[in-house]
Amino acid sequence: MQGQSADPAARSRRTRRSRRHPVRVRHHRQPPALLIRSPSCPPTHARRRERPPPSAPGEEPTVPPTNAEHTPVLCLPADDLLDHVGSWGPVATSAGVFRLVPVRVERDLTLIDRWMNDPAVAAFWGLAGRASVTEEHLRRQLDGDGRSVPCLGVLEGTPMSYWEVYRADLDPLARHYPARAHDTGVHLLIGGEAGRGRGLGGVLLETVAGLVLDRRPACTRVIAEPDLRNTPSVAAFLRAGFRFSAEIDLPAKRAALMVRDRHPSPAV
């Protein structure tokens, strides 16, 4: 299953389709660590409790709380655009325990680059070639403002897929459909032939869409845009609870706009 970015720069290395269709839903920065202070948090020295004045004769001494001056204040970033994907935690699926782990280039580049050089993947992602091509793609997201988070999909402890969870309403894609605030997009590829063609993509898509809607209260729907010609991809989205919304013309493809609603409309 293949979903592609609406950004033409990301498709500059696009090649022709291959006969196999790796599961893929796709677009981009790892959220800041949970203990990093946001700009609105005062510096540590500004949070220290003032020492109480000496007690007057005959009064009980005022005792500050133990370690009051050194208790850390945890300030989560106020501007995390995707509600801390890395903290979403593991979830049980019919295929095993699954979780999204934000990418670290130093740890994960070799594996992701190998997947990107699989001809079946390269036909849709366009990132085959030297490892620096994939590294640039990852760092562009990791060094950005957090509107796209690249992740490894880890199933039963084994990295087996690559994901991008992104703010569709802040993406170039939003110019091609009636976007809503906090629309969240997903891109996916299954990283090995053994995981393809047996329904795993649909299972994981349903799982991740559920995580997005559960962990992002402001988000009312999950968006994807697989190539319209990629019928296995579209079918996997449908199995995962997405609905076909429209055909849209993107710079690199004609896509099927797929939508997973938080509150599906009742069937008529």
PDB file of C-alpha atoms in Angstrom:
ATOM      1  CA  MET A   1       0.000   0.000   0.000  1.00  0.00           C
ATOM      2  CA  GLN A   2       1.454   3.277  -1.001  1.00  0.00           C
ATOM      3  CA  GLY A   3       0.531   6.811  -0.011  1.00  0.00           C
ATOM      4  CA  GLN A   4       2.661   9.639  -1.335  1.00  0.00           C
ATOM      5  CA  SER A   5       3.520  13.184  -0.371  1.00  0.00           C
ATOM      6  CA  ALA A   6       1.856  16.086  -2.148  1.00  0.00           C
ATOM      7  CA  ASP A   7       5.220  17.890  -2.102  1.00  0.00           C
ATOM      8  CA  PRO A   8       6.827  17.623  -5.572  1.00  0.00           C
ATOM      9  CA  ALA A   9      10.315  17.985  -4.066  1.00  0.00           C
ATOM     10  CA  ALA A  10       9.813  14.762  -2.175  1.00  0.00           C
ATOM     11  CA  ARG A  11       8.943  12.974  -5.410  1.00  0.00           C
ATOM     12  CA  SER A  12      11.912  14.232  -7.470  1.00  0.00           C
ATOM     13  CA  ARG A  13      13.452  10.774  -7.540  1.00  0.00           C
ATOM     14  CA  ARG A  14      10.267   8.925  -8.354  1.00  0.00           C
ATOM     15  CA  THR A  15      10.648   5.839 -10.560  1.00  0.00           C
ATOM     16  CA  ARG A  16       8.225   3.579 -12.408  1.00  0.00           C
ATOM     17  CA  ARG A  17       5.960   1.185 -10.535  1.00  0.00           C
ATOM     18  CA  SER A  18       7.113  -2.349  -9.884  1.00  0.00           C
ATOM     19  CA  ARG A  19       4.949  -5.445  -9.928  1.00  0.00           C
ATOM     20  CA  ARG A  20       4.815  -5.718  -6.130  1.00  0.00           C
ATOM     21  CA  HIS A  21       2.963  -3.217  -3.955  1.00  0.00           C
ATOM     22  CA  PRO A  22       4.635  -2.727  -0.564  1.00  0.00           C
ATOM     23  CA  VAL A  23       2.225  -1.503   2.042  1.00  0.00           C
ATOM     24  CA  ARG A  24       2.877   2.184   2.455  1.00  0.00           C
ATOM     25  CA  VAL A  25       1.174   5.147   3.914  1.00  0.00           C
ATOM     26  CA  ARG A  26       3.442   8.368   3.866  1.00  0.00           C
ATOM     27  CA  HIS A  27       5.196  12.211   4.533  1.00  0.00           C
ATOM     28  CA  HIS A  28       8.023  13.764   8.194  1.00  0.00           C
ATOM     29  CA  ARG A  29      10.656  15.599  13.084  1.00  0.00           C
ATOM     30  CA  GLN A  30      10.818  13.728  16.063  1.00  0.00           C
ATOM     31  CA  PRO A  31       8.895  15.440  18.867  1.00  0.00           C
ATOM     32  CA  PRO A  32      11.027  17.144  21.478  1.00  0.00           C
ATOM     33  CA  ALA A  33      11.928  15.131  24.567  1.00  0.00           C
ATOM     34  CA  LEU A  34       9.265  15.278  27.224  1.00  0.00           C
ATOM     35  CA  LEU A  35      11.545  16.986  29.726  1.00  0.00           C
ATOM     36  CA  ILE A  36      12.561  19.864  27.462  1.00  0.00           C
ATOM     37  CA  ARG A  37      11.117  23.138  28.648  1.00  0.00           C
ATOM     38  CA  SER A  38       8.943  25.093  26.269  1.00  0.00           C
ATOM     39  CA  PRO A  39       9.754  28.783  25.753  1.00  0.00           C
ATOM     40  CA  SER A  40       6.881  29.647  28.071  1.00  0.00           C
ATOM     41  CA  CYS A  41       8.458  27.768  30.988  1.00  0.00           C
ATOM     42  CA  PRO A  42      10.598  29.943  33.262  1.00  0.00           C
ATOM     43  CA  PRO A  43      14.246  28.991  33.624  1.00  0.00           C
ATOM     44  CA  THR A  44      15.143  26.762  36.542  1.00  0.00           C
ATOM     45  CA  HIS A  45      16.565  29.569  38.649  1.00  0.00           C
ATOM     46  CA  ALA A  46      13.336  31.541  38.251  1.00  0.00           C
ATOM     47  CA  ARG A  47      11.333  28.672  39.716  1.00  0.00           C
ATOM     48  CA  ARG A  48      13.286  28.352  42.927  1.00  0.00           C
ATOM     49  CA  ARG A  49      11.274  28.970  46.052  1.00  0.00           C
ATOM     50  CA  GLU A  50      12.403  31.993  48.043  1.00  0.00           C
ATOM     51  CA  ARG A  51      13.820  31.234  51.472  1.00  0.00           C
ATOM     52  CA  PRO A  52      11.381  32.248  54.211  1.00  0.00           C
ATOM     53  CA  PRO A  53      12.362  35.169  56.443  1.00  0.00           C
ATOM     54  CA  PRO A  54      13.635  34.339  59.895  1.00  0.00           C
ATOM     55  CA  SER A  55      10.856  33.654  62.416  1.00  0.00           C
ATOM     56  CA  ALA A  56      10.177  36.248  65.076  1.00  0.00           C
ATOM     57  CA  PRO A  57      10.995  35.326  68.676  1.00  0.00           C
ATOM     58  CA  GLY A  58       8.335  33.014  70.113  1.00  0.00           C
ATOM     59  CA  GLU A  59       6.908  32.006  66.721  1.00  0.00           C
ATOM     60  CA  GLU A  60       7.111  28.531  65.233  1.00  0.00           C
ATOM     61  CA  PRO A  61       9.820  28.427  62.594  1.00  0.00           C
ATOM     62  CA  THR A  62       8.626  28.320  58.992  1.00  0.00           C
ATOM     63  CA  VAL A  63       9.979  25.159  57.381  1.00  0.00           C
ATOM     64  CA  PRO A  64      10.048  24.987  53.574  1.00  0.00           C
ATOM     65  CA  PRO A  65       9.078  21.689  51.906  1.00  0.00           C
ATOM     66  CA  THR A  66      11.891  19.181  51.711  1.00  0.00           C
ATOM     67  CA  ASN A  67      14.122  19.795  48.648  1.00  0.00           C
ATOM     68  CA  ALA A  68      11.761  22.569  47.535  1.00  0.00           C
ATOM     69  CA  GLU A  69      14.568  24.414  45.771  1.00  0.00           C
ATOM     70  CA  HIS A  70      15.698  21.388  43.789  1.00  0.00           C
ATOM     71  CA  THR A  71      12.472  19.643  42.801  1.00  0.00           C
ATOM     72  CA  PRO A  72      12.403  19.568  38.983  1.00  0.00           C
ATOM     73  CA  VAL A  73       9.426  21.084  37.228  1.00  0.00           C
ATOM     74  CA  LEU A  74       8.379  19.064  34.179  1.00  0.00           C
ATOM     75  CA  CYS A  75       7.284  21.392  31.382  1.00  0.00           C
ATOM     76  CA  LEU A  76       6.089  19.630  28.244  1.00  0.00           C
ATOM     77  CA  PRO A  77       6.579  21.559  25.016  1.00  0.00           C
ATOM     78  CA  ALA A  78       3.522  23.686  24.441  1.00  0.00           C
ATOM     79  CA  ASP A  79       3.892  23.545  20.674  1.00  0.00           C
ATOM     80  CA  ASP A  80       4.099  19.810  19.963  1.00  0.00           C
ATOM     81  CA  LEU A  81       2.034  19.557  16.800  1.00  0.00           C
ATOM     82  CA  LEU A  82       1.341  15.826  17.042  1.00  0.00           C
ATOM     83  CA  ASP A  83       0.833  15.233  20.766  1.00  0.00           C
ATOM     84  CA  HIS A  84       4.036  13.301  21.402  1.00  0.00           C
ATOM     85  CA  VAL A  85       3.850  10.352  19.038  1.00  0.00           C
ATOM     86  CA  GLY A  86       6.708   8.680  20.882  1.00  0.00           C
ATOM     87  CA  SER A  87       4.655   8.461  24.072  1.00  0.00           C
ATOM     88  CA  TRP A  88       1.643   6.738  22.514  1.00  0.00           C
ATOM     89  CA  GLY A  89       2.830   3.398  23.830  1.00  0.00           C
ATOM     90  CA  PRO A  90       2.370  -0.207  22.705  1.00  0.00           C
ATOM     91  CA  VAL A  91      -0.959  -1.606  21.584  1.00  0.00           C
ATOM     92  CA  ALA A  92      -2.104  -5.201  21.138  1.00  0.00           C
ATOM     93  CA  THR A  93      -3.137  -6.217  17.615  1.00  0.00           C
ATOM     94  CA  SER A  94      -4.164  -9.492  16.007  1.00  0.00           C
ATOM     95  CA  ALA A  95      -0.597  -9.681  14.651  1.00  0.00           C
ATOM     96  CA  GLY A  96       1.099  -9.006  18.005  1.00  0.00           C
ATOM     97  CA  VAL A  97       2.129  -6.066  20.161  1.00  0.00           C
ATOM     98  CA  PHE A  98       2.848  -3.012  18.027  1.00  0.00           C
ATOM     99  CA  ARG A  99       4.243   0.424  18.738  1.00  0.00           C
ATOM    100  CA  LEU A 100       5.565   3.475  16.901  1.00  0.00           C
ATOM    101  CA  VAL A 101       9.124   4.465  17.804  1.00  0.00           C
ATOM    102  CA  PRO A 102      10.354   7.860  16.546  1.00  0.00           C
ATOM    103  CA  VAL A 103      13.337   7.509  14.242  1.00  0.00           C
ATOM    104  CA  ARG A 104      16.879   8.242  15.378  1.00  0.00           C
ATOM    105  CA  VAL A 105      19.071   8.673  12.322  1.00  0.00           C
ATOM    106  CA  GLU A 106      22.235   7.297  13.933  1.00  0.00           C
ATOM    107  CA  ARG A 107      20.414   4.121  14.967  1.00  0.00           C
ATOM    108  CA  ASP A 108      17.940   3.558  12.143  1.00  0.00           C
ATOM    109  CA  LEU A 109      19.379   4.925   8.886  1.00  0.00           C
ATOM    110  CA  THR A 110      20.949   1.677   7.676  1.00  0.00           C
ATOM    111  CA  LEU A 111      17.700  -0.251   8.047  1.00  0.00           C
ATOM    112  CA  ILE A 112      15.460   2.408   6.504  1.00  0.00           C
ATOM    113  CA  ASP A 113      17.898   2.963   3.635  1.00  0.00           C
ATOM    114  CA  ARG A 114      17.827  -0.757   2.849  1.00  0.00           C
ATOM    115  CA  TRP A 115      14.038  -0.663   2.674  1.00  0.00           C
ATOM    116  CA  MET A 116      14.080   2.436   0.463  1.00  0.00           C
ATOM    117  CA  ASN A 117      16.346   0.631  -2.001  1.00  0.00           C
ATOM    118  CA  ASP A 118      13.911  -2.245  -2.426  1.00  0.00           C
ATOM    119  CA  PRO A 119      12.628  -1.695  -5.995  1.00  0.00           C
ATOM    120  CA  ALA A 120       9.030  -2.255  -4.890  1.00  0.00           C
ATOM    121  CA  VAL A 121       9.397   0.550  -2.341  1.00  0.00           C
ATOM    122  CA  ALA A 122      11.499   2.862  -4.515  1.00  0.00           C
ATOM    123  CA  ALA A 123       8.766   2.894  -7.166  1.00  0.00           C
ATOM    124  CA  PHE A 124       6.590   4.896  -4.785  1.00  0.00           C
ATOM    125  CA  TRP A 125       8.941   6.614  -2.345  1.00  0.00           C
ATOM    126  CA  GLY A 126      11.619   7.708  -4.811  1.00  0.00           C
ATOM    127  CA  LEU A 127      14.435   7.557  -2.234  1.00  0.00           C
ATOM    128  CA  ALA A 128      16.643   4.834  -3.708  1.00  0.00           C
ATOM    129  CA  GLY A 129      20.348   5.461  -4.055  1.00  0.00           C
ATOM    130  CA  ARG A 130      22.955   6.498  -1.537  1.00  0.00           C
ATOM    131  CA  ALA A 131      22.132   6.498   2.151  1.00  0.00           C
ATOM    132  CA  SER A 132      22.510  10.278   2.122  1.00  0.00           C
ATOM    133  CA  VAL A 133      19.279  10.515   0.105  1.00  0.00           C
ATOM    134  CA  THR A 134      17.271   8.800   2.833  1.00  0.00           C
ATOM    135  CA  GLU A 135      19.188  10.646   5.549  1.00  0.00           C
ATOM    136  CA  GLU A 136      18.268  14.002   4.039  1.00  0.00           C
ATOM    137  CA  HIS A 137      14.618  12.956   3.871  1.00  0.00           C
ATOM    138  CA  LEU A 138      14.643  11.976   7.548  1.00  0.00           C
ATOM    139  CA  ARG A 139      16.552  15.004   8.794  1.00  0.00           C
ATOM    140  CA  ARG A 140      14.257  17.371   6.940  1.00  0.00           C
ATOM    141  CA  GLN A 141      11.485  16.089   9.170  1.00  0.00           C
ATOM    142  CA  LEU A 142      13.510  15.761  12.370  1.00  0.00           C
ATOM    143  CA  ASP A 143      14.929  19.271  12.038  1.00  0.00           C
ATOM    144  CA  GLY A 144      11.565  20.817  11.182  1.00  0.00           C
ATOM    145  CA  ASP A 145       8.836  22.182  13.406  1.00  0.00           C
ATOM    146  CA  GLY A 146       7.293  18.841  14.319  1.00  0.00           C
ATOM    147  CA  ARG A 147       4.547  18.722  11.722  1.00  0.00           C
ATOM    148  CA  SER A 148       5.812  15.324  10.545  1.00  0.00           C
ATOM    149  CA  VAL A 149       7.294  12.558  12.698  1.00  0.00           C
ATOM    150  CA  PRO A 150       9.131   9.638  11.067  1.00  0.00           C
ATOM    151  CA  CYS A 151       8.785   6.397  13.014  1.00  0.00           C
ATOM    152  CA  LEU A 152       9.709   2.758  12.941  1.00  0.00           C
ATOM    153  CA  GLY A 153       6.814   0.378  13.350  1.00  0.00           C
ATOM    154  CA  VAL A 154       7.936  -2.289  15.825  1.00  0.00           C
ATOM    155  CA  LEU A 155       5.942  -5.525  15.926  1.00  0.00           C
ATOM    156  CA  GLU A 156       6.690  -8.015  18.703  1.00  0.00           C
ATOM    157  CA  GLY A 157       9.985  -6.232  19.319  1.00  0.00           C
ATOM    158  CA  THR A 158      11.138  -6.278  15.677  1.00  0.00           C
ATOM    159  CA  PRO A 159      11.293  -3.153  13.477  1.00  0.00           C
ATOM    160  CA  MET A 160       9.299  -4.106  10.369  1.00  0.00           C
ATOM    161  CA  SER A 161       7.771  -0.950   8.900  1.00  0.00           C
ATOM    162  CA  TYR A 162       8.409   2.746   8.394  1.00  0.00           C
ATOM    163  CA  TRP A 163       5.746   5.375   9.122  1.00  0.00           C
ATOM    164  CA  GLU A 164       5.310   9.095   8.831  1.00  0.00           C
ATOM    165  CA  VAL A 165       2.614  10.655  10.985  1.00  0.00           C
ATOM    166  CA  TYR A 166       2.022  14.213   9.859  1.00  0.00           C
ATOM    167  CA  ARG A 167      -0.284  17.198  10.149  1.00  0.00           C
ATOM    168  CA  ALA A 168      -2.196  17.009   6.869  1.00  0.00           C
ATOM    169  CA  ASP A 169      -3.753  20.416   7.520  1.00  0.00           C
ATOM    170  CA  LEU A 170      -0.257  21.967   7.577  1.00  0.00           C
ATOM    171  CA  ASP A 171       1.042  19.978   4.610  1.00  0.00           C
ATOM    172  CA  PRO A 172       0.983  20.886   0.896  1.00  0.00           C
ATOM    173  CA  LEU A 173      -1.707  18.217   0.636  1.00  0.00           C
ATOM    174  CA  ALA A 174      -4.136  20.667   2.280  1.00  0.00           C
ATOM    175  CA  ARG A 175      -4.193  22.680  -0.956  1.00  0.00           C
ATOM    176  CA  HIS A 176      -5.835  19.748  -2.713  1.00  0.00           C
ATOM    177  CA  TYR A 177      -8.774  18.899  -0.447  1.00  0.00           C
ATOM    178  CA  PRO A 178     -11.041  20.709   2.060  1.00  0.00           C
ATOM    179  CA  ALA A 179      -8.762  20.314   5.074  1.00  0.00           C
ATOM    180  CA  ARG A 180      -9.901  20.650   8.662  1.00  0.00           C
ATOM    181  CA  ALA A 181      -7.830  21.802  11.604  1.00  0.00           C
ATOM    182  CA  HIS A 182      -5.757  18.949  13.072  1.00  0.00           C
ATOM    183  CA  ASP A 183      -6.335  16.539  10.183  1.00  0.00           C
ATOM    184  CA  THR A 184      -3.595  13.944  10.632  1.00  0.00           C
ATOM    185  CA  GLY A 185      -2.044  12.023   7.762  1.00  0.00           C
ATOM    186  CA  VAL A 186      -0.197   8.711   7.671  1.00  0.00           C
ATOM    187  CA  HIS A 187       2.323   7.184   5.265  1.00  0.00           C
ATOM    188  CA  LEU A 188       3.518   3.596   5.614  1.00  0.00           C
ATOM    189  CA  LEU A 189       5.775   1.021   4.061  1.00  0.00           C
ATOM    190  CA  ILE A 190       6.220  -2.591   5.097  1.00  0.00           C
ATOM    191  CA  GLY A 191       9.939  -3.240   5.142  1.00  0.00           C
ATOM    192  CA  GLY A 192      10.180  -6.774   3.831  1.00  0.00           C
ATOM    193  CA  GLU A 193       8.456  -9.038   1.332  1.00  0.00           C
ATOM    194  CA  ALA A 194       7.512 -11.509   4.066  1.00  0.00           C
ATOM    195  CA  GLY A 195       5.176  -8.936   5.583  1.00  0.00           C
ATOM    196  CA  ARG A 196       3.430  -8.046   2.333  1.00  0.00           C
ATOM    197  CA  GLY A 197       0.386  -9.548   0.680  1.00  0.00           C
ATOM    198  CA  ARG A 198      -1.111 -11.168   3.786  1.00  0.00           C
ATOM    199  CA  GLY A 199      -3.334  -8.430   5.202  1.00  0.00           C
ATOM    200  CA  LEU A 200      -0.831  -7.039   7.691  1.00  0.00           C
ATOM    201  CA  GLY A 201      -1.015  -3.552   6.205  1.00  0.00           C
ATOM    202  CA  GLY A 202      -4.726  -3.280   6.884  1.00  0.00           C
ATOM    203  CA  VAL A 203      -4.269  -4.464  10.470  1.00  0.00           C
ATOM    204  CA  LEU A 204      -1.537  -1.927  11.186  1.00  0.00           C
ATOM    205  CA  LEU A 205      -3.355   0.914   9.410  1.00  0.00           C
ATOM    206  CA  GLU A 206      -6.411   0.310  11.553  1.00  0.00           C
ATOM    207  CA  THR A 207      -4.210   0.236  14.645  1.00  0.00           C
ATOM    208  CA  VAL A 208      -2.351   3.459  13.891  1.00  0.00           C
ATOM    209  CA  ALA A 209      -5.515   5.302  12.846  1.00  0.00           C
ATOM    210  CA  GLY A 210      -7.028   4.267  16.155  1.00  0.00           C
ATOM    211  CA  LEU A 211      -3.970   5.530  18.027  1.00  0.00           C
ATOM    212  CA  VAL A 212      -4.139   8.882  16.251  1.00  0.00           C
ATOM    213  CA  LEU A 213      -7.801   9.389  17.134  1.00  0.00           C
ATOM    214  CA  ASP A 214      -7.306   8.168  20.708  1.00  0.00           C
ATOM    215  CA  ARG A 215      -4.188  10.230  21.488  1.00  0.00           C
ATOM    216  CA  ARG A 216      -5.085  13.379  19.516  1.00  0.00           C
ATOM    217  CA  PRO A 217      -8.447  14.594  20.891  1.00  0.00           C
ATOM    218  CA  ALA A 218      -8.470  17.623  18.572  1.00  0.00           C
ATOM    219  CA  CYS A 219      -8.174  15.414  15.487  1.00  0.00           C
ATOM    220  CA  THR A 220     -11.494  14.329  13.977  1.00  0.00           C
ATOM    221  CA  ARG A 221     -10.179  12.274  11.043  1.00  0.00           C
ATOM    222  CA  VAL A 222      -7.132  10.535   9.639  1.00  0.00           C
ATOM    223  CA  ILE A 223      -6.141  11.212   6.020  1.00  0.00           C
ATOM    224  CA  ALA A 224      -4.198   9.245   3.411  1.00  0.00           C
ATOM    225  CA  GLU A 225      -3.618   9.607  -0.329  1.00  0.00           C
ATOM    226  CA  PRO A 226      -2.416   6.387  -2.004  1.00  0.00           C
ATOM    227  CA  ASP A 227      -1.865   6.252  -5.732  1.00  0.00           C
ATOM    228  CA  LEU A 228      -5.237   5.623  -7.344  1.00  0.00           C
ATOM    229  CA  ARG A 229      -3.748   2.885  -9.527  1.00  0.00           C
ATOM    230  CA  ASN A 230      -2.500   0.989  -6.491  1.00  0.00           C
ATOM    231  CA  THR A 231      -5.608  -1.068  -5.868  1.00  0.00           C
ATOM    232  CA  PRO A 232      -4.004  -3.268  -3.138  1.00  0.00           C
ATOM    233  CA  SER A 233      -3.221  -0.097  -1.195  1.00  0.00           C
ATOM    234  CA  VAL A 234      -6.714   1.326  -1.545  1.00  0.00           C
ATOM    235  CA  ALA A 235      -8.184  -2.036  -0.530  1.00  0.00           C
ATOM    236  CA  ALA A 236      -6.034  -2.129   2.618  1.00  0.00           C
ATOM    237  CA  PHE A 237      -7.259   1.317   3.636  1.00  0.00           C
ATOM    238  CA  LEU A 238     -10.830   0.205   3.139  1.00  0.00           C
ATOM    239  CA  ARG A 239     -10.234  -2.859   5.336  1.00  0.00           C
ATOM    240  CA  ALA A 240      -8.788  -0.531   7.985  1.00  0.00           C
ATOM    241  CA  GLY A 241     -12.010   1.497   8.188  1.00  0.00           C
ATOM    242  CA  PHE A 242     -11.110   4.315   5.809  1.00  0.00           C
ATOM    243  CA  ARG A 243     -13.614   5.480   3.227  1.00  0.00           C
ATOM    244  CA  PHE A 244     -12.912   6.598  -0.299  1.00  0.00           C
ATOM    245  CA  SER A 245     -13.616  10.332  -0.396  1.00  0.00           C
ATOM    246  CA  ALA A 246     -12.436  11.608  -3.778  1.00  0.00           C
ATOM    247  CA  GLU A 247      -9.884  11.444  -6.545  1.00  0.00           C
ATOM    248  CA  ILE A 248      -7.361  14.261  -6.295  1.00  0.00           C
ATOM    249  CA  ASP A 249      -4.592  15.404  -8.624  1.00  0.00           C
ATOM    250  CA  LEU A 250      -1.291  15.817  -6.791  1.00  0.00           C
ATOM    251  CA  PRO A 251       1.985  16.944  -8.377  1.00  0.00           C
ATOM    252  CA  ALA A 252       3.349  13.391  -8.661  1.00  0.00           C
ATOM    253  CA  LYS A 253       0.214  11.270  -8.995  1.00  0.00           C
ATOM    254  CA  ARG A 254      -3.527  10.974  -9.156  1.00  0.00           C
ATOM    255  CA  ALA A 255      -4.487   9.873  -5.685  1.00  0.00           C
ATOM    256  CA  ALA A 256      -7.370   8.329  -3.829  1.00  0.00           C
ATOM    257  CA  LEU A 257      -8.220  10.559  -0.879  1.00  0.00           C
ATOM    258  CA  MET A 258      -8.951   8.122   1.949  1.00  0.00           C
ATOM    259  CA  VAL A 259     -10.530   9.272   5.222  1.00  0.00           C
ATOM    260  CA  ARG A 260     -10.983   7.537   8.570  1.00  0.00           C
ATOM    261  CA  ASP A 261     -13.565   9.508  10.557  1.00  0.00           C
ATOM    262  CA  ARG A 262     -13.711   9.680  14.335  1.00  0.00           C
ATOM    263  CA  HIS A 263     -17.506   9.529  14.106  1.00  0.00           C
ATOM    264  CA  PRO A 264     -18.488   7.803  10.868  1.00  0.00           C
ATOM    265  CA  SER A 265     -21.735   8.971   9.296  1.00  0.00           C
ATOM    266  CA  PRO A 266     -24.493   6.363   9.640  1.00  0.00           C
ATOM    267  CA  ALA A 267     -25.120   4.348   6.514  1.00  0.00           C
ATOM    268  CA  VAL A 268     -28.142   5.530   4.542  1.00  0.00           C
TER     269      VAL A 268
END
